[in-house]
Amino acid sequence: MRAELLTWIASVADGVRDAIAFDDYPPAVAMRGLRPLLFSAASTYVDDIDRHVSEAALAACIPLLDDARLAHHRAALVPSVREVLGTSELWQHRERAIDALDDWGEDSSGLEGQRNPFLFCDTDLSPDDFSWHPGSSEGRHEEPPF
Protein backbone atom coordinates (compact mmCIF):
# COMPACT_ATOMS: atom_id res chain seq x y z
CA MET A 1 0.00 0.00 0.00
CA ARG A 2 2.84 2.43 0.83
CA ALA A 3 4.49 1.76 -2.52
CA GLU A 4 1.22 2.52 -4.33
CA LEU A 5 0.77 5.79 -2.41
CA LEU A 6 4.35 6.77 -3.21
CA THR A 7 3.71 5.96 -6.87
CA TRP A 8 0.74 8.34 -6.70
CA ILE A 9 3.04 11.05 -5.27
CA ALA A 10 5.41 10.40 -8.19
CA SER A 11 2.57 10.85 -10.69
CA VAL A 12 1.56 14.12 -9.01
CA ALA A 13 5.18 15.28 -9.06
CA ASP A 14 5.48 14.37 -12.75
CA GLY A 15 2.26 16.27 -13.44
CA VAL A 16 3.62 19.36 -11.73
CA ARG A 17 6.87 18.98 -13.68
CA ASP A 18 4.86 18.81 -16.92
CA ALA A 19 2.76 21.86 -15.92
CA ILE A 20 5.71 24.26 -16.06
CA ALA A 21 4.08 26.00 -19.04
CA PHE A 22 1.14 26.89 -16.82
CA ASP A 23 3.01 29.32 -14.57
CA ASP A 24 -0.09 31.43 -13.96
CA TYR A 25 -2.59 28.55 -13.74
CA PRO A 26 -3.72 28.49 -10.06
CA PRO A 27 -3.96 24.68 -9.66
CA ALA A 28 -0.45 24.22 -11.10
CA VAL A 29 0.90 27.00 -8.88
CA ALA A 30 -0.74 25.40 -5.84
CA MET A 31 0.68 21.97 -6.70
CA ARG A 32 4.18 23.40 -7.09
CA GLY A 33 3.75 24.94 -3.65
CA LEU A 34 3.16 21.45 -2.25
CA ARG A 35 6.48 20.04 -3.50
CA PRO A 36 8.29 20.42 -0.15
CA LEU A 37 5.44 18.69 1.66
CA LEU A 38 5.34 15.87 -0.91
CA PHE A 39 9.12 15.50 -0.72
CA SER A 40 8.97 15.32 3.06
CA ALA A 41 6.39 12.54 2.86
CA ALA A 42 8.21 10.55 0.15
CA SER A 43 11.76 10.94 1.43
CA THR A 44 10.79 9.33 4.73
CA TYR A 45 10.64 5.97 2.89
CA VAL A 46 13.83 6.19 0.80
CA ASP A 47 15.63 3.78 3.14
CA ASP A 48 12.66 1.49 3.80
CA ILE A 49 13.52 -2.18 4.22
CA ASP A 50 10.88 -3.10 1.62
CA ARG A 51 12.66 -2.55 -1.69
CA HIS A 52 9.41 -1.79 -3.55
CA VAL A 53 8.66 1.00 -1.07
CA SER A 54 12.21 2.35 -1.27
CA GLU A 55 12.14 2.37 -5.08
CA ALA A 56 8.75 4.08 -5.16
CA ALA A 57 9.97 6.71 -2.69
CA LEU A 58 13.06 7.45 -4.78
CA ALA A 59 11.00 7.60 -7.97
CA ALA A 60 8.68 10.09 -6.25
CA CYS A 61 11.53 12.24 -4.92
CA ILE A 62 13.35 12.70 -8.23
CA PRO A 63 10.85 15.00 -10.01
CA LEU A 64 10.26 16.92 -6.77
CA LEU A 65 13.96 17.80 -6.67
CA ASP A 66 13.49 20.02 -9.73
CA ASP A 67 12.23 22.60 -7.23
CA ALA A 68 15.00 25.05 -6.31
CA ARG A 69 13.89 24.84 -2.66
CA LEU A 70 14.65 21.10 -2.65
CA ALA A 71 17.64 20.83 -5.01
CA HIS A 72 20.08 20.74 -2.09
CA HIS A 73 18.76 17.24 -1.23
CA ARG A 74 20.04 15.77 -4.49
CA ALA A 75 23.55 14.99 -3.25
CA ALA A 76 22.20 12.98 -0.32
CA LEU A 77 20.00 10.89 -2.62
CA VAL A 78 22.60 10.17 -5.33
CA PRO A 79 23.90 6.96 -3.70
CA SER A 80 20.36 5.57 -3.24
CA VAL A 81 19.31 6.58 -6.74
CA ARG A 82 22.36 4.75 -8.11
CA GLU A 83 22.30 1.67 -5.86
CA VAL A 84 18.56 1.10 -5.42
CA LEU A 85 16.71 2.69 -8.33
CA GLY A 86 19.56 2.12 -10.78
CA THR A 87 19.49 -1.63 -10.13
CA SER A 88 15.73 -2.04 -10.02
CA GLU A 89 14.01 -4.92 -11.79
CA LEU A 90 11.72 -2.30 -13.36
CA TRP A 91 13.30 -0.76 -16.44
CA GLN A 92 11.27 2.41 -15.85
CA HIS A 93 13.01 2.91 -12.51
CA ARG A 94 16.44 2.24 -14.02
CA GLU A 95 15.74 4.77 -16.77
CA ARG A 96 14.55 7.33 -14.21
CA ALA A 97 17.76 6.80 -12.21
CA ILE A 98 19.96 7.25 -15.28
CA ASP A 99 18.08 10.36 -16.41
CA ALA A 100 18.18 11.91 -12.92
CA LEU A 101 21.88 11.25 -12.43
CA ASP A 102 22.66 12.67 -15.87
CA ASP A 103 20.47 15.74 -15.25
CA TRP A 104 22.17 16.33 -11.91
CA GLY A 105 25.65 16.10 -13.45
CA GLU A 106 26.40 12.81 -11.70
CA ASP A 107 28.02 9.71 -13.17
CA SER A 108 25.52 7.18 -14.48
CA SER A 109 28.06 4.87 -16.11
CA GLY A 110 27.59 1.23 -15.29
CA LEU A 111 23.81 1.54 -14.99
CA GLU A 112 21.89 -0.35 -17.61
CA GLY A 113 18.65 1.04 -18.97
CA GLN A 114 16.22 -0.59 -21.34
CA ARG A 115 18.14 -1.52 -24.47
CA ASN A 116 15.06 -2.22 -26.54
CA PRO A 117 12.19 0.13 -25.62
CA PHE A 118 9.67 -2.33 -27.07
CA LEU A 119 10.98 -5.33 -25.15
CA PHE A 120 8.19 -5.03 -22.61
CA CYS A 121 5.56 -5.67 -25.31
CA ASP A 122 3.83 -9.00 -24.97
CA THR A 123 4.91 -10.62 -28.21
CA ASP A 124 6.85 -13.61 -29.40
CA LEU A 125 7.73 -11.90 -32.67
CA SER A 126 11.14 -10.47 -33.35
CA PRO A 127 11.50 -7.18 -35.26
CA ASP A 128 12.57 -9.25 -38.29
CA ASP A 129 9.14 -10.94 -38.34
CA PHE A 130 7.42 -7.74 -39.49
CA SER A 131 7.16 -7.52 -43.25
CA TRP A 132 5.36 -4.17 -43.45
CA HIS A 133 7.39 -1.37 -44.93
CA PRO A 134 6.52 2.16 -46.10
CA GLY A 135 4.36 1.91 -49.19
CA SER A 136 3.09 -1.56 -48.37
CA SER A 137 -0.69 -1.72 -48.43
CA GLU A 138 -1.01 -5.37 -47.48
CA GLY A 139 -3.73 -5.60 -44.86
CA ARG A 140 -4.48 -1.87 -45.04
CA HIS A 141 -7.31 -0.06 -46.75
CA GLU A 142 -5.91 3.43 -46.46
CA GLU A 143 -2.63 5.18 -45.86
CA PRO A 144 -1.67 5.86 -42.25
CA PRO A 145 -2.44 9.42 -41.07
CA PHE A 146 1.22 10.18 -40.34
PDB file of N, CA and C in Angstrom, residues 31-81:
ATOM      1  N   MET A  31      -0.010  23.264  -6.754  1.00  0.00           N
ATOM      2  CA  MET A  31       0.679  21.972  -6.698  1.00  0.00           C
ATOM      3  C   MET A  31       2.189  22.166  -6.544  1.00  0.00           C
ATOM      4  N   ARG A  32       2.741  23.145  -7.248  1.00  0.00           N
ATOM      5  CA  ARG A  32       4.181  23.400  -7.089  1.00  0.00           C
ATOM      6  C   ARG A  32       4.490  23.839  -5.665  1.00  0.00           C
ATOM      7  N   GLY A  33       3.570  24.530  -5.040  1.00  0.00           N
ATOM      8  CA  GLY A  33       3.748  24.937  -3.650  1.00  0.00           C
ATOM      9  C   GLY A  33       3.784  23.761  -2.692  1.00  0.00           C
ATOM     10  N   LEU A  34       3.200  22.646  -3.099  1.00  0.00           N
ATOM     11  CA  LEU A  34       3.160  21.445  -2.251  1.00  0.00           C
ATOM     12  C   LEU A  34       4.408  20.571  -2.375  1.00  0.00           C
ATOM     13  N   ARG A  35       5.300  20.900  -3.285  1.00  0.00           N
ATOM     14  CA  ARG A  35       6.477  20.042  -3.498  1.00  0.00           C
ATOM     15  C   ARG A  35       7.255  19.752  -2.213  1.00  0.00           C
ATOM     16  N   PRO A  36       7.554  20.751  -1.385  1.00  0.00           N
ATOM     17  CA  PRO A  36       8.295  20.421  -0.151  1.00  0.00           C
ATOM     18  C   PRO A  36       7.538  19.450   0.752  1.00  0.00           C
ATOM     19  N   LEU A  37       6.238  19.605   0.843  1.00  0.00           N
ATOM     20  CA  LEU A  37       5.438  18.689   1.660  1.00  0.00           C
ATOM     21  C   LEU A  37       5.456  17.283   1.070  1.00  0.00           C
ATOM     22  N   LEU A  38       5.296  17.175  -0.248  1.00  0.00           N
ATOM     23  CA  LEU A  38       5.336  15.869  -0.909  1.00  0.00           C
ATOM     24  C   LEU A  38       6.712  15.224  -0.763  1.00  0.00           C
ATOM     25  N   PHE A  39       7.763  16.036  -0.887  1.00  0.00           N
ATOM     26  CA  PHE A  39       9.119  15.503  -0.721  1.00  0.00           C
ATOM     27  C   PHE A  39       9.321  14.990   0.695  1.00  0.00           C
ATOM     28  N   SER A  40       8.849  15.737   1.663  1.00  0.00           N
ATOM     29  CA  SER A  40       8.974  15.323   3.059  1.00  0.00           C
ATOM     30  C   SER A  40       8.286  13.979   3.291  1.00  0.00           C
ATOM     31  N   ALA A  41       7.123  13.806   2.700  1.00  0.00           N
ATOM     32  CA  ALA A  41       6.392  12.544   2.857  1.00  0.00           C
ATOM     33  C   ALA A  41       7.114  11.399   2.154  1.00  0.00           C
ATOM     34  N   ALA A  42       7.573  11.623   0.929  1.00  0.00           N
ATOM     35  CA  ALA A  42       8.206  10.551   0.153  1.00  0.00           C
ATOM     36  C   ALA A  42       9.596  10.204   0.672  1.00  0.00           C
ATOM     37  N   SER A  43      10.377  11.202   1.030  1.00  0.00           N
ATOM     38  CA  SER A  43      11.765  10.943   1.432  1.00  0.00           C
ATOM     39  C   SER A  43      11.866  10.134   2.714  1.00  0.00           C
ATOM     40  N   THR A  44      10.822  10.127   3.495  1.00  0.00           N
ATOM     41  CA  THR A  44      10.791   9.325   4.728  1.00  0.00           C
ATOM     42  C   THR A  44      11.000   7.847   4.428  1.00  0.00           C
ATOM     43  N   TYR A  45      10.614   7.395   3.234  1.00  0.00           N
ATOM     44  CA  TYR A  45      10.639   5.973   2.893  1.00  0.00           C
ATOM     45  C   TYR A  45      11.787   5.578   1.964  1.00  0.00           C
ATOM     46  N   VAL A  46      12.712   6.486   1.704  1.00  0.00           N
ATOM     47  CA  VAL A  46      13.826   6.193   0.802  1.00  0.00           C
ATOM     48  C   VAL A  46      14.652   5.006   1.293  1.00  0.00           C
ATOM     49  N   ASP A  47      14.817   4.876   2.590  1.00  0.00           N
ATOM     50  CA  ASP A  47      15.628   3.784   3.144  1.00  0.00           C
ATOM     51  C   ASP A  47      14.783   2.660   3.733  1.00  0.00           C
ATOM     52  N   ASP A  48      13.554   2.531   3.287  1.00  0.00           N
ATOM     53  CA  ASP A  48      12.656   1.494   3.803  1.00  0.00           C
ATOM     54  C   ASP A  48      13.239   0.109   3.515  1.00  0.00           C
ATOM     55  N   ILE A  49      12.981  -0.828   4.409  1.00  0.00           N
ATOM     56  CA  ILE A  49      13.520  -2.183   4.218  1.00  0.00           C
ATOM     57  C   ILE A  49      12.817  -2.934   3.087  1.00  0.00           C
ATOM     58  N   ASP A  50      11.605  -2.516   2.749  1.00  0.00           N
ATOM     59  CA  ASP A  50      10.883  -3.101   1.616  1.00  0.00           C
ATOM     60  C   ASP A  50      11.378  -2.402   0.348  1.00  0.00           C
ATOM     61  N   ARG A  51      12.047  -3.156  -0.500  1.00  0.00           N
ATOM     62  CA  ARG A  51      12.660  -2.554  -1.694  1.00  0.00           C
ATOM     63  C   ARG A  51      11.633  -1.856  -2.586  1.00  0.00           C
ATOM     64  N   HIS A  52      10.433  -2.411  -2.710  1.00  0.00           N
ATOM     65  CA  HIS A  52       9.407  -1.786  -3.546  1.00  0.00           C
ATOM     66  C   HIS A  52       9.044  -0.404  -3.007  1.00  0.00           C
ATOM     67  N   VAL A  53       8.971  -0.280  -1.705  1.00  0.00           N
ATOM     68  CA  VAL A  53       8.663   0.998  -1.074  1.00  0.00           C
ATOM     69  C   VAL A  53       9.821   1.970  -1.287  1.00  0.00           C
ATOM     70  N   SER A  54      11.028   1.499  -1.078  1.00  0.00           N
ATOM     71  CA  SER A  54      12.206   2.347  -1.267  1.00  0.00           C
ATOM     72  C   SER A  54      12.306   2.854  -2.707  1.00  0.00           C
ATOM     73  N   GLU A  55      12.093   1.964  -3.676  1.00  0.00           N
ATOM     74  CA  GLU A  55      12.141   2.369  -5.081  1.00  0.00           C
ATOM     75  C   GLU A  55      11.050   3.384  -5.403  1.00  0.00           C
ATOM     76  N   ALA A  56       9.849   3.145  -4.906  1.00  0.00           N
ATOM     77  CA  ALA A  56       8.745   4.078  -5.160  1.00  0.00           C
ATOM     78  C   ALA A  56       9.035   5.437  -4.533  1.00  0.00           C
ATOM     79  N   ALA A  57       9.633   5.443  -3.350  1.00  0.00           N
ATOM     80  CA  ALA A  57       9.973   6.707  -2.690  1.00  0.00           C
ATOM     81  C   ALA A  57      11.012   7.475  -3.499  1.00  0.00           C
ATOM     82  N   LEU A  58      12.033   6.790  -3.962  1.00  0.00           N
ATOM     83  CA  LEU A  58      13.055   7.454  -4.776  1.00  0.00           C
ATOM     84  C   LEU A  58      12.469   7.979  -6.082  1.00  0.00           C
ATOM     85  N   ALA A  59      11.633   7.165  -6.721  1.00  0.00           N
ATOM     86  CA  ALA A  59      10.997   7.599  -7.971  1.00  0.00           C
ATOM     87  C   ALA A  59      10.117   8.822  -7.746  1.00  0.00           C
ATOM     88  N   ALA A  60       9.512   8.928  -6.573  1.00  0.00           N
ATOM     89  CA  ALA A  60       8.684  10.094  -6.248  1.00  0.00           C
ATOM     90  C   ALA A  60       9.546  11.313  -5.947  1.00  0.00           C
ATOM     91  N   CYS A  61      10.667  11.114  -5.301  1.00  0.00           N
ATOM     92  CA  CYS A  61      11.527  12.242  -4.920  1.00  0.00           C
ATOM     93  C   CYS A  61      12.192  12.920  -6.119  1.00  0.00           C
ATOM     94  N   ILE A  62      12.567  12.153  -7.117  1.00  0.00           N
ATOM     95  CA  ILE A  62      13.348  12.698  -8.225  1.00  0.00           C
ATOM     96  C   ILE A  62      12.681  13.899  -8.898  1.00  0.00           C
ATOM     97  N   PRO A  63      11.421  13.807  -9.349  1.00  0.00           N
ATOM     98  CA  PRO A  63      10.850  14.998 -10.007  1.00  0.00           C
ATOM     99  C   PRO A  63      10.619  16.156  -9.030  1.00  0.00           C
ATOM    100  N   LEU A  64      10.452  15.861  -7.759  1.00  0.00           N
ATOM    101  CA  LEU A  64      10.263  16.923  -6.773  1.00  0.00           C
ATOM    102  C   LEU A  64      11.538  17.735  -6.587  1.00  0.00           C
ATOM    103  N   LEU A  65      12.684  17.120  -6.840  1.00  0.00           N
ATOM    104  CA  LEU A  65      13.958  17.800  -6.667  1.00  0.00           C
ATOM    105  C   LEU A  65      14.269  18.792  -7.777  1.00  0.00           C
ATOM    106  N   ASP A  66      13.362  18.948  -8.739  1.00  0.00           N
ATOM    107  CA  ASP A  66      13.492  20.016  -9.733  1.00  0.00           C
ATOM    108  C   ASP A  66      13.246  21.375  -9.079  1.00  0.00           C
ATOM    109  N   ASP A  67      12.550  21.372  -7.963  1.00  0.00           N
ATOM    110  CA  ASP A  67      12.235  22.601  -7.233  1.00  0.00           C
ATOM    111  C   ASP A  67      13.514  23.155  -6.603  1.00  0.00           C
ATOM    112  N   ALA A  68      13.796  24.416  -6.843  1.00  0.00           N
ATOM    113  CA  ALA A  68      15.003  25.048  -6.309  1.00  0.00           C
ATOM    114  C   ALA A  68      15.065  24.960  -4.788  1.00  0.00           C
ATOM    115  N   ARG A  69      13.915  24.934  -4.128  1.00  0.00           N
ATOM    116  CA  ARG A  69      13.886  24.841  -2.664  1.00  0.00           C
ATOM    117  C   ARG A  69      14.341  23.477  -2.170  1.00  0.00           C
ATOM    118  N   LEU A  70      14.324  22.479  -3.047  1.00  0.00           N
ATOM    119  CA  LEU A  70      14.654  21.104  -2.654  1.00  0.00           C
ATOM    120  C   LEU A  70      15.939  20.578  -3.291  1.00  0.00           C
ATOM    121  N   ALA A  71      16.486  21.308  -4.245  1.00  0.00           N
ATOM    122  CA  ALA A  71      17.639  20.825  -5.010  1.00  0.00           C
ATOM    123  C   ALA A  71      18.822  20.445  -4.126  1.00  0.00           C
ATOM    124  N   HIS A  72      18.947  21.051  -2.967  1.00  0.00           N
ATOM    125  CA  HIS A  72      20.079  20.740  -2.086  1.00  0.00           C
ATOM    126  C   HIS A  72      20.014  19.314  -1.532  1.00  0.00           C
ATOM    127  N   HIS A  73      18.894  18.628  -1.685  1.00  0.00           N
ATOM    128  CA  HIS A  73      18.758  17.242  -1.227  1.00  0.00           C
ATOM    129  C   HIS A  73      19.297  16.232  -2.243  1.00  0.00           C
ATOM    130  N   ARG A  74      19.595  16.701  -3.436  1.00  0.00           N
ATOM    131  CA  ARG A  74      20.039  15.772  -4.488  1.00  0.00           C
ATOM    132  C   ARG A  74      21.267  14.976  -4.078  1.00  0.00           C
ATOM    133  N   ALA A  75      22.284  15.661  -3.579  1.00  0.00           N
ATOM    134  CA  ALA A  75      23.552  14.994  -3.250  1.00  0.00           C
ATOM    135  C   ALA A  75      23.335  13.841  -2.263  1.00  0.00           C
ATOM    136  N   ALA A  76      22.452  14.029  -1.304  1.00  0.00           N
ATOM    137  CA  ALA A  76      22.196  12.976  -0.321  1.00  0.00           C
ATOM    138  C   ALA A  76      21.499  11.767  -0.935  1.00  0.00           C
ATOM    139  N   LEU A  77      20.737  11.991  -2.010  1.00  0.00           N
ATOM    140  CA  LEU A  77      19.995  10.887  -2.624  1.00  0.00           C
ATOM    141  C   LEU A  77      20.762  10.177  -3.734  1.00  0.00           C
ATOM    142  N   VAL A  78      21.850  10.778  -4.216  1.00  0.00           N
ATOM    143  CA  VAL A  78      22.597  10.174  -5.327  1.00  0.00           C
ATOM    144  C   VAL A  78      22.969   8.719  -5.059  1.00  0.00           C
ATOM    145  N   PRO A  79      23.548   8.372  -3.900  1.00  0.00           N
ATOM    146  CA  PRO A  79      23.899   6.956  -3.697  1.00  0.00           C
ATOM    147  C   PRO A  79      22.687   6.022  -3.771  1.00  0.00           C
ATOM    148  N   SER A  80      21.560   6.422  -3.194  1.00  0.00           N
ATOM    149  CA  SER A  80      20.362   5.571  -3.240  1.00  0.00           C
ATOM    150  C   SER A  80      19.790   5.485  -4.643  1.00  0.00           C
ATOM    151  N   VAL A  81      19.807   6.596  -5.362  1.00  0.00           N
ATOM    152  CA  VAL A  81      19.314   6.579  -6.744  1.00  0.00           C
ATOM    153  C   VAL A  81      20.145   5.592  -7.553  1.00  0.00           C
TER     154      VAL A  81
END
